[in-house]
mmCIF file of C-alpha atoms in Angstrom:
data_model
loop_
_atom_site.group_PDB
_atom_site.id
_atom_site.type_symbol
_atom_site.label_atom_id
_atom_site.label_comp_id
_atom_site.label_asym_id
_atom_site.label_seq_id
_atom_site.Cartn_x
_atom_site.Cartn_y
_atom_site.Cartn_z
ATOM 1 C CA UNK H 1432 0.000 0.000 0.000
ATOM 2 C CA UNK H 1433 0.862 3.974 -0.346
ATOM 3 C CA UNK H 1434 1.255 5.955 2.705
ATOM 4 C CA UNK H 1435 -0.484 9.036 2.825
ATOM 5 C CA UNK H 1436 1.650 12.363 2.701
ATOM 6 C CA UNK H 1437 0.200 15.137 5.104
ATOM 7 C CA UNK H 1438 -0.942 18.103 3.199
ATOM 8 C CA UNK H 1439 1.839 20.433 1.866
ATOM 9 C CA UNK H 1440 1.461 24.025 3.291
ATOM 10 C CA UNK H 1441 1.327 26.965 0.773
ATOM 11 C CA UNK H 1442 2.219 30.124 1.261
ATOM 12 C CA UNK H 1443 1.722 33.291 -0.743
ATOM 13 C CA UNK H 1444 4.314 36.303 -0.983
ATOM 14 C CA UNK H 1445 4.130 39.320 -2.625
ATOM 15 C CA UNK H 1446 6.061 42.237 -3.053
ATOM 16 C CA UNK H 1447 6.058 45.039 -5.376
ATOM 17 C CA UNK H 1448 4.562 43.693 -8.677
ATOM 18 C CA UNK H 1449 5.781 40.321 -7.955
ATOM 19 C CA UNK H 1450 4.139 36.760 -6.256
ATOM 20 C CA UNK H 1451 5.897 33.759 -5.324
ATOM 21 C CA UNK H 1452 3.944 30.530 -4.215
ATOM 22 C CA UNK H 1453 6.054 28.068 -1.778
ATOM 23 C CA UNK H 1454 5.016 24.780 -0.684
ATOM 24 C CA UNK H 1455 6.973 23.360 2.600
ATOM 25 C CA UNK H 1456 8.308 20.582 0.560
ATOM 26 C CA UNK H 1457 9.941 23.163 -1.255
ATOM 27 C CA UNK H 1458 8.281 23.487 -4.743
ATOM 28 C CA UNK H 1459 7.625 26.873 -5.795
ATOM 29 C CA UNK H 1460 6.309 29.136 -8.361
ATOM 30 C CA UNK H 1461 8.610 32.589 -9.007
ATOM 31 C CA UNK H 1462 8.725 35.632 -10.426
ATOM 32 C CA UNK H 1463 4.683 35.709 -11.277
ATOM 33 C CA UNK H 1464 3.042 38.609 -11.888
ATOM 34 C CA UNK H 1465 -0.365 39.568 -13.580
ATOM 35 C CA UNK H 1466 -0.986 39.976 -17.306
ATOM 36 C CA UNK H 1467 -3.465 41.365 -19.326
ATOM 37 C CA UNK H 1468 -3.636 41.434 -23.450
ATOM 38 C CA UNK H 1469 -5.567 44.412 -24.766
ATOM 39 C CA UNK H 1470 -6.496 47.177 -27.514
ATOM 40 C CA UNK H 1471 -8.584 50.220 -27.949
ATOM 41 C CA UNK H 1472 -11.424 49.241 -29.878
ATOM 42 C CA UNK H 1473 -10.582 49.431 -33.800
ATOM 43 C CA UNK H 1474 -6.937 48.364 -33.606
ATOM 44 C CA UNK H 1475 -5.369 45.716 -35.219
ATOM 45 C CA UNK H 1476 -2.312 45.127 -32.361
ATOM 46 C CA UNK H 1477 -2.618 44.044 -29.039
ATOM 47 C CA UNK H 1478 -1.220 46.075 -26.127
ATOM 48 C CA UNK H 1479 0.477 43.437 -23.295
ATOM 49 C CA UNK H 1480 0.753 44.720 -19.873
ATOM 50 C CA UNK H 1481 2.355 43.381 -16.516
ATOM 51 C CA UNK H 1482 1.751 44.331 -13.790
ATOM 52 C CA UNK H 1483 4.879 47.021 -12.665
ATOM 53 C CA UNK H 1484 4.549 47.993 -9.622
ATOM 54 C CA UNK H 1485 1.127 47.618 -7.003
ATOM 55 C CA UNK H 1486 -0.736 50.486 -6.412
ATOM 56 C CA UNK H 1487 -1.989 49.411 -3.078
ATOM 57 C CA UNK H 1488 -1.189 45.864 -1.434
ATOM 58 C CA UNK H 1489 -2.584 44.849 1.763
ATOM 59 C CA UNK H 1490 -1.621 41.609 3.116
ATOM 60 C CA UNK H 1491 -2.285 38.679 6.113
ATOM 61 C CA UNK H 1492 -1.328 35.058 6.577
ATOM 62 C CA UNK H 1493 -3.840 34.264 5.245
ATOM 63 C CA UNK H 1494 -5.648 36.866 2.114
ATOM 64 C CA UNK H 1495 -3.696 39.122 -0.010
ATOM 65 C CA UNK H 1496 -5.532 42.398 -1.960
ATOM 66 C CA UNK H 1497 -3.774 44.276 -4.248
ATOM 67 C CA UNK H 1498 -4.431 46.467 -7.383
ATOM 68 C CA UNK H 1499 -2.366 47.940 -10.620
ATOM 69 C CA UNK H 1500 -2.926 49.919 -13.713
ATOM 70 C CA UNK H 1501 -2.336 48.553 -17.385
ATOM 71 C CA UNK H 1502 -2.954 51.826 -19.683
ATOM 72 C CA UNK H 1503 -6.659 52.770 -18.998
ATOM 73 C CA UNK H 1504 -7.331 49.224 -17.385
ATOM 74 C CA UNK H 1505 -7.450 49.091 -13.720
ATOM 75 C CA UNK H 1506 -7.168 45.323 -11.786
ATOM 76 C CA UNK H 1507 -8.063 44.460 -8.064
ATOM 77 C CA UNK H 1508 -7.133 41.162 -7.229
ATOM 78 C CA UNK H 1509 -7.569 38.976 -3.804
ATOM 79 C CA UNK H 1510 -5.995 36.001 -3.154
ATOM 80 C CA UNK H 1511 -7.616 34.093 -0.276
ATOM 81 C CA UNK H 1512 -6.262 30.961 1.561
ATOM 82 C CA UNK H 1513 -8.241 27.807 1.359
ATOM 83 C CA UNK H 1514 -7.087 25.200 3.908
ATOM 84 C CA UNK H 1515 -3.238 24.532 4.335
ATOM 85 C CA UNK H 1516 -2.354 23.817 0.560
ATOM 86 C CA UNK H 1517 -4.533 25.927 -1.904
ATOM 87 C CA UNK H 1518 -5.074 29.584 -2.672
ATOM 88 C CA UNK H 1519 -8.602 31.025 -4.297
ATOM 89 C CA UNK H 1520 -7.700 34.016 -7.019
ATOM 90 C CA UNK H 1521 -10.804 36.608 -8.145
ATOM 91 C CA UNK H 1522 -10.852 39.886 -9.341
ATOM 92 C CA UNK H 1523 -12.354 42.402 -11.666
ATOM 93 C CA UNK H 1524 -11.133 44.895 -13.979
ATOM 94 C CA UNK H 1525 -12.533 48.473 -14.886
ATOM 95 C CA UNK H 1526 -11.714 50.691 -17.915
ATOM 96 C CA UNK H 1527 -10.657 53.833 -16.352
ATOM 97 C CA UNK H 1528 -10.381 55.272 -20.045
ATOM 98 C CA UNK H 1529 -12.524 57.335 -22.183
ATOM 99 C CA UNK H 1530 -13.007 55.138 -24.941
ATOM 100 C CA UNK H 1531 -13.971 51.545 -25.667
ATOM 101 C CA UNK H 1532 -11.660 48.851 -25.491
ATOM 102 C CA UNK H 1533 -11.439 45.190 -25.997
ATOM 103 C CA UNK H 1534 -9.528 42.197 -24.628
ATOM 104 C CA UNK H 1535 -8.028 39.565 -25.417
ATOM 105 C CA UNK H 1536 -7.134 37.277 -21.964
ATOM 106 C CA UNK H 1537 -6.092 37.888 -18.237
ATOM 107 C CA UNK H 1538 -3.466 35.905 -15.791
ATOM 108 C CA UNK H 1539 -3.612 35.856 -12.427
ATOM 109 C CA UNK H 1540 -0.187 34.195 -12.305
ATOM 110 C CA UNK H 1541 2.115 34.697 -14.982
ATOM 111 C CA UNK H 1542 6.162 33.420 -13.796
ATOM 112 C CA UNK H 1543 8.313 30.910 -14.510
ATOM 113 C CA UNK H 1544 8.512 27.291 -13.097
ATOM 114 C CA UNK H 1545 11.780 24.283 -12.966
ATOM 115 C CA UNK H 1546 11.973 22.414 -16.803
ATOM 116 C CA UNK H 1547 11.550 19.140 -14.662
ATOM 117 C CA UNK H 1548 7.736 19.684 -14.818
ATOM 118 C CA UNK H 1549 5.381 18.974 -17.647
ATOM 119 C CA UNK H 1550 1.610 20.165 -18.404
ATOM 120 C CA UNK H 1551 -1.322 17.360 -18.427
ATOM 121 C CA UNK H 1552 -3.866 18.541 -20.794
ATOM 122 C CA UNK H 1553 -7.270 17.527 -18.754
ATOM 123 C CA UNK H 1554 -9.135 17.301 -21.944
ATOM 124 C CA UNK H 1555 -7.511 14.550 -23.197
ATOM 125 C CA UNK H 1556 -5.176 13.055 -21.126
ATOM 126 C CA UNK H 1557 -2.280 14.454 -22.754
ATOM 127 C CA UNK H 1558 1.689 14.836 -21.515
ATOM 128 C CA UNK H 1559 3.079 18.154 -23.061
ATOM 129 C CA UNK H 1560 6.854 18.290 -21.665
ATOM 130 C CA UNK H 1561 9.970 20.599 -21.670
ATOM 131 C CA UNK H 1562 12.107 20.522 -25.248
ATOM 132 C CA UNK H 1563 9.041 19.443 -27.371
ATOM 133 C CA UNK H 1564 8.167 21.667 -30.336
ATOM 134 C CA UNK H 1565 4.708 23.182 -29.982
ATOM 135 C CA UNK H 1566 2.806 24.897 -33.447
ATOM 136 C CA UNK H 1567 0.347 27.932 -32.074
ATOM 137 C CA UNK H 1568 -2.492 27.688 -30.853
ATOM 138 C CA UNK H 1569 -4.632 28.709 -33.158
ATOM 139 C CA UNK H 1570 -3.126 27.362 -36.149
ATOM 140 C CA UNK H 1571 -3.730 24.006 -34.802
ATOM 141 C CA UNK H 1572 -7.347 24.939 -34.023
ATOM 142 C CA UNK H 1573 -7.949 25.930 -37.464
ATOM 143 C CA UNK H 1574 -6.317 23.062 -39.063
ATOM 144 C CA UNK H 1575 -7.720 20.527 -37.021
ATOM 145 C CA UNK H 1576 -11.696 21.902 -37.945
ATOM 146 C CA UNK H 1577 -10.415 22.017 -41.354
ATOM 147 C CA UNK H 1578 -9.378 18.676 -41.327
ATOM 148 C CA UNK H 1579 -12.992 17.983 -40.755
ATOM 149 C CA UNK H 1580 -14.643 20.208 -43.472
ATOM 150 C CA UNK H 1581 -15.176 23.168 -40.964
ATOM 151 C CA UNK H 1582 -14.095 26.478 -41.166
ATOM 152 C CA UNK H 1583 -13.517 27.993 -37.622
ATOM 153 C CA UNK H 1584 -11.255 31.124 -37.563
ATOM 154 C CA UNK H 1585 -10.330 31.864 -34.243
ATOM 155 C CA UNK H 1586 -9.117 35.363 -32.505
ATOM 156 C CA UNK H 1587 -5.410 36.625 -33.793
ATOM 157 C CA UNK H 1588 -3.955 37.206 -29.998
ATOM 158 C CA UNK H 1589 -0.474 36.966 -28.028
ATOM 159 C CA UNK H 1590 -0.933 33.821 -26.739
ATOM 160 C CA UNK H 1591 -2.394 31.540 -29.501
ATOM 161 C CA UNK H 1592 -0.141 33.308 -32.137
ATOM 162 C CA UNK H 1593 3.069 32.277 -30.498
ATOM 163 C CA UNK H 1594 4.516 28.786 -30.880
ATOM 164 C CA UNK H 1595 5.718 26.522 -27.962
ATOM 165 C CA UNK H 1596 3.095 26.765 -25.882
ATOM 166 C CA UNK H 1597 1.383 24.222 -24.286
ATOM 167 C CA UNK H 1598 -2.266 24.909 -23.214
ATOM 168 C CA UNK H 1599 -5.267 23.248 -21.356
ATOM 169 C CA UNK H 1600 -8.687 24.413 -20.698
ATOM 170 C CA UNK H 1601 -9.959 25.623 -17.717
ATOM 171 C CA UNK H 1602 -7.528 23.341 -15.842
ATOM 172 C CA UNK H 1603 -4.290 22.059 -15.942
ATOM 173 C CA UNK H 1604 -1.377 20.104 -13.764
ATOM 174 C CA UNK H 1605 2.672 20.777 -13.560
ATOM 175 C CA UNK H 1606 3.834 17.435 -12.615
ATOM 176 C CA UNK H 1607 7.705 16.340 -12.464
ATOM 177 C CA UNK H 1608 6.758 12.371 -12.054
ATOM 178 C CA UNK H 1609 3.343 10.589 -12.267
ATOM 179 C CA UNK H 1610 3.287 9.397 -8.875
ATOM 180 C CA UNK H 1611 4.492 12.557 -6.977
ATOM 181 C CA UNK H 1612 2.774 15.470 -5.916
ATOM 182 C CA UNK H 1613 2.443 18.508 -8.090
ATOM 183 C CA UNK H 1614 0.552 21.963 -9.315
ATOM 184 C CA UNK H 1615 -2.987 22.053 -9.776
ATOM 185 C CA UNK H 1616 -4.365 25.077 -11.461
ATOM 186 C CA UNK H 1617 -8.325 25.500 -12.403
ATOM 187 C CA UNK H 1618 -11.020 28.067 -12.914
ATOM 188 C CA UNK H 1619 -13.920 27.489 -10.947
ATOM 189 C CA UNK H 1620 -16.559 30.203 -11.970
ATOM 190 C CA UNK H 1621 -18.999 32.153 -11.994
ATOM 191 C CA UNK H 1622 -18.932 30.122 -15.747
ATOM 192 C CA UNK H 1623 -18.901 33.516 -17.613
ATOM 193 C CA UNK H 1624 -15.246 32.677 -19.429
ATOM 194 C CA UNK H 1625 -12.875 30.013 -20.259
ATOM 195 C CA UNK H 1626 -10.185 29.337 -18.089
ATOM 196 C CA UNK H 1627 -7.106 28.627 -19.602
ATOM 197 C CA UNK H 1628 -3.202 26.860 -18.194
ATOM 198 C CA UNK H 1629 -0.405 27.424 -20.194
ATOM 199 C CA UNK H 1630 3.310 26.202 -20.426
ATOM 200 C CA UNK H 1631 6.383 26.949 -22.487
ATOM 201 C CA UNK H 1632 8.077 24.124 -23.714
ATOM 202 C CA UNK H 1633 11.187 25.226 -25.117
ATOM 203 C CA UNK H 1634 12.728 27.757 -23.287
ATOM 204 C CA UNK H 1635 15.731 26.846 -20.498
ATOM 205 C CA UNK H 1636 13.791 29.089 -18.133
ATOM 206 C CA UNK H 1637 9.748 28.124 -19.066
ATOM 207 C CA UNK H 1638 6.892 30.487 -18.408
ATOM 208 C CA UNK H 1639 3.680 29.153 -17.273
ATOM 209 C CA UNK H 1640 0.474 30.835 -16.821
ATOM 210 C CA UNK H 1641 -3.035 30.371 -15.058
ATOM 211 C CA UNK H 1642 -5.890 33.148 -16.273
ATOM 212 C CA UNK H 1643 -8.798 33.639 -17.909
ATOM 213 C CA UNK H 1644 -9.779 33.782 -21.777
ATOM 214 C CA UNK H 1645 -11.710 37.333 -22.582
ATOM 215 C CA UNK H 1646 -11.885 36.768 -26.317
ATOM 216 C CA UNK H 1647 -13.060 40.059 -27.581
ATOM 217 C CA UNK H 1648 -14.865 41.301 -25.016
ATOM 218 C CA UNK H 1649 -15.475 44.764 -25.385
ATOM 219 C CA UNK H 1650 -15.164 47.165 -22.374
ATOM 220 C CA UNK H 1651 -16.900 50.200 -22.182
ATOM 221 C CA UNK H 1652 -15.450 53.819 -20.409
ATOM 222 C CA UNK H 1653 -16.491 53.048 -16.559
ATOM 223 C CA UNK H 1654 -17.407 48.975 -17.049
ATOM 224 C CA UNK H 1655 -16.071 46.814 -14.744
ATOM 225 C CA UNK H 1656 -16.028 42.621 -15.837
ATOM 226 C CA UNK H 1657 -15.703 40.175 -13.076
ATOM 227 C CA UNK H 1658 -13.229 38.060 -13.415
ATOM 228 C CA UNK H 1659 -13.286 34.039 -13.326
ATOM 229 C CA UNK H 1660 -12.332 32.746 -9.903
ATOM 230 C CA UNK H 1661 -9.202 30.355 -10.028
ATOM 231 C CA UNK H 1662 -7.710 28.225 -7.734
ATOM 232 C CA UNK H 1663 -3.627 27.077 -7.230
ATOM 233 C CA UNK H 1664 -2.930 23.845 -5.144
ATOM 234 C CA UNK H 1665 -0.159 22.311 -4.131
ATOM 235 C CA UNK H 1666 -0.388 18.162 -3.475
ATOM 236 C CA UNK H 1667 -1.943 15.148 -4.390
ATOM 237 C CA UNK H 1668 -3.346 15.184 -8.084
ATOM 238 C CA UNK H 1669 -6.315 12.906 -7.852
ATOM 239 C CA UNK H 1670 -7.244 14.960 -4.571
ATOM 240 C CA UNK H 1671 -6.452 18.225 -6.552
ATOM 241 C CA UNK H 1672 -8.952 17.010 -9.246
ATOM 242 C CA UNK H 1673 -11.638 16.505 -6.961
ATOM 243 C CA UNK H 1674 -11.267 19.671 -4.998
ATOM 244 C CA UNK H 1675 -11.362 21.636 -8.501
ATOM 245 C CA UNK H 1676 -14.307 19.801 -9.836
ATOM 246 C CA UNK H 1677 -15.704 20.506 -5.547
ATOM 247 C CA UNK H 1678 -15.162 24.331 -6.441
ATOM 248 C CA UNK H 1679 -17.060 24.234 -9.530
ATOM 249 C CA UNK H 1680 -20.341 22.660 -8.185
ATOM 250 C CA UNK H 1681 -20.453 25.759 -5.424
ATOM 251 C CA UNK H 1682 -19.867 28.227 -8.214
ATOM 252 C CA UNK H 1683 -22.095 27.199 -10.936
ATOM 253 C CA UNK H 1684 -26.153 28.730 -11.209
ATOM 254 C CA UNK H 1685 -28.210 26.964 -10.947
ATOM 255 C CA UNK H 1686 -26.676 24.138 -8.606
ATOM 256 C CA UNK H 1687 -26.394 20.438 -10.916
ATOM 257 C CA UNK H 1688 -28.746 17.917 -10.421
ATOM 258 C CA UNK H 1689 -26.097 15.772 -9.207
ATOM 259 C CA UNK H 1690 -27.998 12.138 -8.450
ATOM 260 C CA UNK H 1691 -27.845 10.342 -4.965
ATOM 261 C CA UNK H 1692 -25.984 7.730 -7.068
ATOM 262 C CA UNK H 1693 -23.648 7.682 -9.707
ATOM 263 C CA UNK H 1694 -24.539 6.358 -13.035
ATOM 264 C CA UNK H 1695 -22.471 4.150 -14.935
ATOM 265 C CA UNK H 1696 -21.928 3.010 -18.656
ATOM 266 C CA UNK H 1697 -20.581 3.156 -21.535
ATOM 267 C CA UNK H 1698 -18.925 6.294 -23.561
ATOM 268 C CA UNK H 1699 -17.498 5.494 -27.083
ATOM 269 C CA UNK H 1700 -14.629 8.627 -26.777
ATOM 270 C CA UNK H 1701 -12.452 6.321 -24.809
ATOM 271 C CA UNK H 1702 -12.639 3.578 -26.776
ATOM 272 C CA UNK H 1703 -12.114 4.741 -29.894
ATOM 273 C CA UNK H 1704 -12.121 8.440 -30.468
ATOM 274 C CA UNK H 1705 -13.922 10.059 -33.248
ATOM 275 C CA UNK H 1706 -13.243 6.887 -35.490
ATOM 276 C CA UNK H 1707 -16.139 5.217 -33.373
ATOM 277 C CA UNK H 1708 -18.621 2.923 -35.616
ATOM 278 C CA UNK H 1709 -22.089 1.585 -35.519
ATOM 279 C CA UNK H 1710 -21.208 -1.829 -35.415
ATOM 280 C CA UNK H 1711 -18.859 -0.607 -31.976
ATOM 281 C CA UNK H 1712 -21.945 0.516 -30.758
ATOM 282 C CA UNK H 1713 -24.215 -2.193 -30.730
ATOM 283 C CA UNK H 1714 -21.657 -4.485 -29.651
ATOM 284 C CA UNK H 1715 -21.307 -2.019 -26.489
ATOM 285 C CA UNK H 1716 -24.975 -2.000 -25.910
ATOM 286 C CA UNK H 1717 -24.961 -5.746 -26.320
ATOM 287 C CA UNK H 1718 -22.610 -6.456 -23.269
ATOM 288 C CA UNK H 1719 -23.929 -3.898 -21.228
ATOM 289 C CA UNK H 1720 -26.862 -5.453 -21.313
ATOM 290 C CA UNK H 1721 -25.428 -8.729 -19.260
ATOM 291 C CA UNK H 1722 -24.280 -6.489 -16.149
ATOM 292 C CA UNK H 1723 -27.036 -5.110 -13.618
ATOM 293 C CA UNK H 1724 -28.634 -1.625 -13.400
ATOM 294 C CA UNK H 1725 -26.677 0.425 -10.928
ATOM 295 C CA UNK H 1726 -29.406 2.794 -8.709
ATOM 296 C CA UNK H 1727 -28.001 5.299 -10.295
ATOM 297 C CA UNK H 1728 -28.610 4.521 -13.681
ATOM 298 C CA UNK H 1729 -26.846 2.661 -16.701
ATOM 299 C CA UNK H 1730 -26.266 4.987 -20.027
ATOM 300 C CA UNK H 1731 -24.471 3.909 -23.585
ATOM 301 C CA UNK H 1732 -23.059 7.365 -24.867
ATOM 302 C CA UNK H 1733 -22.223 8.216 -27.946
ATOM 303 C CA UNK H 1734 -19.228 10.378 -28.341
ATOM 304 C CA UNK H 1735 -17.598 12.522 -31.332
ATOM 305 C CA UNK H 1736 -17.640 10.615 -34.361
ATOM 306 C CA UNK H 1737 -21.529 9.904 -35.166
ATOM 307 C CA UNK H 1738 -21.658 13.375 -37.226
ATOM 308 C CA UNK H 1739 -21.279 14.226 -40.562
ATOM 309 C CA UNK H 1740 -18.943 17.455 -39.510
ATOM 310 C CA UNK H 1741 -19.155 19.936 -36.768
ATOM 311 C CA UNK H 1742 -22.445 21.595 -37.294
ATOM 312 C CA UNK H 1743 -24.130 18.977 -39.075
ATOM 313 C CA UNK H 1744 -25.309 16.867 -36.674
ATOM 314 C CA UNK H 1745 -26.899 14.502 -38.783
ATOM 315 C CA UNK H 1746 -25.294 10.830 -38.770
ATOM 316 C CA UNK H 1747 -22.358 10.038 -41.242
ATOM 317 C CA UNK H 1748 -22.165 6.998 -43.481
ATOM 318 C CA UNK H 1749 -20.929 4.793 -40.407
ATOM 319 C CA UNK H 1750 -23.963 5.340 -38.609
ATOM 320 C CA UNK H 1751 -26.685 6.325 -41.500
ATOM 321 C CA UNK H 1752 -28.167 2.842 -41.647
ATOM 322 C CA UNK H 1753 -28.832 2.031 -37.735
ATOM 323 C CA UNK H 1754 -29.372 5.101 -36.327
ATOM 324 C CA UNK H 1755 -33.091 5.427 -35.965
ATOM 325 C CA UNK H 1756 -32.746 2.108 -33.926
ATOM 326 C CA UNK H 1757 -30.200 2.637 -31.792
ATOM 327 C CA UNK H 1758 -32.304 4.284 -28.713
ATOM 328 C CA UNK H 1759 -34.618 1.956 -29.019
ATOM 329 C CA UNK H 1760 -32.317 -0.691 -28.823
ATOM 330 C CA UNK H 1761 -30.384 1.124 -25.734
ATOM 331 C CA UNK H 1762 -34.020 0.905 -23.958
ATOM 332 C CA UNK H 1763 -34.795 -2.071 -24.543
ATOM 333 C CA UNK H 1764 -31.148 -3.530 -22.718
ATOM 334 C CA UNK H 1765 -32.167 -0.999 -19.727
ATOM 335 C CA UNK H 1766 -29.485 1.715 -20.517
ATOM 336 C CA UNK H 1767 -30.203 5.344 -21.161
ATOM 337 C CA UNK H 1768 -29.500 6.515 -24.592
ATOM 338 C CA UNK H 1769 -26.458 9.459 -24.846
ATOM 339 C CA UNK H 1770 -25.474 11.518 -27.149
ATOM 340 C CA UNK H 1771 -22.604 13.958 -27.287
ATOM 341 C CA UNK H 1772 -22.846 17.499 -29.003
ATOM 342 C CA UNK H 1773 -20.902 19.929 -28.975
ATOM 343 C CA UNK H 1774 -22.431 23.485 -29.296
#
């Protein structure tokens, strides 16, 4: 068996325009300050401000406050401890200008980490580490729709123009080794913006990042935008996981039906991607059918692949012949039919 590590303790510094985070085993995250991408309203480049120098900073063991200017834009952050080993970021930001402006993405933390760790993308499960080659963002995005018959052009900014960055959505770990503690980074609402984790995979020194995606949002003299609530942990990654996906629940309106017990089954994404069949189908439905009904439930979901592209969500030729008959066939084996769609 494993033997349980005690939880690391966390603590925050700050000091002029900078943050450090420190865990008592001795991991830490340097040199981080805020960042914020943005343009007057009409212009074609972006303007990319860190934070220089806190206007005001007012600090305790265990919540932090402090505020800075970026051109017209002025930020008010708090950082707020949650137990011994994780620390709650919010915010909002107010154009102090006279004229419209629009942005492009925020960071709470924005510093450099030790090339020993790599990123996990929690979408799919991926290991992004130091020394490998990354295209941007956004051409990857548009290629892959492409791929697929879909044009999707997505916003020209810093981030997602530059190459060798890493990225997850909404959440993200830095991990050295599989089975040792690490980072956890998430957002965890209100729900009105991505989140997004980032990591720089080539550099001797990398950057990483934890913020918030603001694609385009236009700001108006005197508006003020809330800003997504993120969280930074220190520990376990399993329990880091949980306490992320924890957060989220509290934060979202209205609450999740969440049922008293969980529902099991069958989804065709981790079996075989988007190159899922028919045939794959039934066959799941078929020996689903031979286990018992949990209380909770029993579903057979069908994941990417069904479609004829993106946007057309009628089914392709893999699926054209049997689909009408599929939920009734689910039914009938005492599983709830599921469907995936992406909007």
């Amino acid at each position: 068996g494993t033997i349980a590590r005690p939880p690391a303790r966390v603590v925050l510094q700050a000091e002029s325009s900078r943050l450090s985070l420190i865990a008592s085993t001795g991991e830490k995250l340097t040199n981080c300050r805020p960042y914020v991408a943005w343009r007057y309203a009409g212009e074609s480049n972006w303007h990319e401000d860190y934070a220089q120098k806190f206007a005001s900073l007012r600090t305790r063991e265990d919540r932090t406050s402090f505020d800075f200017e970026a051109g017209p834009l002025q930020i008010f952050l708090v950082a707020e401890r949650q137990g011994t080993d994780t620390w709650n970021f919010s915010g909002k930001i107010t154009n102090r200008g006279d004229r419209p402006l629009e942005l492009a993405r925020f960071h709470y933390l924005h510093g450099t980490v030790d090339k020993k760790y790599s990123l996990l993308n929690s979408e799919f499960g991926v290991l992004r580490r130091h020394g490998e080659h990354r295209p941007p963002e956004r051409q990857f995005q548009e290629q892959f729709w492409a791929s697929m018959g879909v044009r999707w052009p997505r916003l020209s900014e810093p981030i997602h123009d530059a190459p060798d960055w890493a990225l997850s959505t909404d959440n993200g770990l830095l991990l050295a080794a599989w089975n040792e503690p690490g980072w956890i980074f998430g957002c965890v609402g209100p729900g009105t913006a991505w989140g997004e984790v980032g990591l720089e995979t080539m550099p001797d020194a990398p950057s990483f990042f934890v913020g918030t995606l603001l694609d385009n949002i236009l700001l108006d003299p005197g508006e003020t935008r809330r800003l997504e609530q993120a969280i930074v942990r220190y520990g376990d990654l399993q329990d880091g996981y949980r306490y992320w996906a924890e957060q989220c629940v509290q934060n979202m309106t209205p609450k999740p039906r969440v049922p008293k017990s969980p529902m099991v089954g069958y989804c065709s994404w981790y079996q075989h991607g988007s190159k899922v069949t028919g045939e794959e189908i039934i066959k799941a439905t078929k020996e689903f059918a031979e286990w018992p009904v949990t209380p909770g439930g029993r579903t057979i979901q069908i994941d990417d692949g069904f479609q004829k592209m993106p946007g057309d969500w009628s089914p392709n030729q893999r699926f054209a012949s049997i689909w009408k008959d599929l939920p009734q066939m689910m039914k009938q084996t005492g599983s709830i039919p599921g469907i995936w769609l992406s909007p």
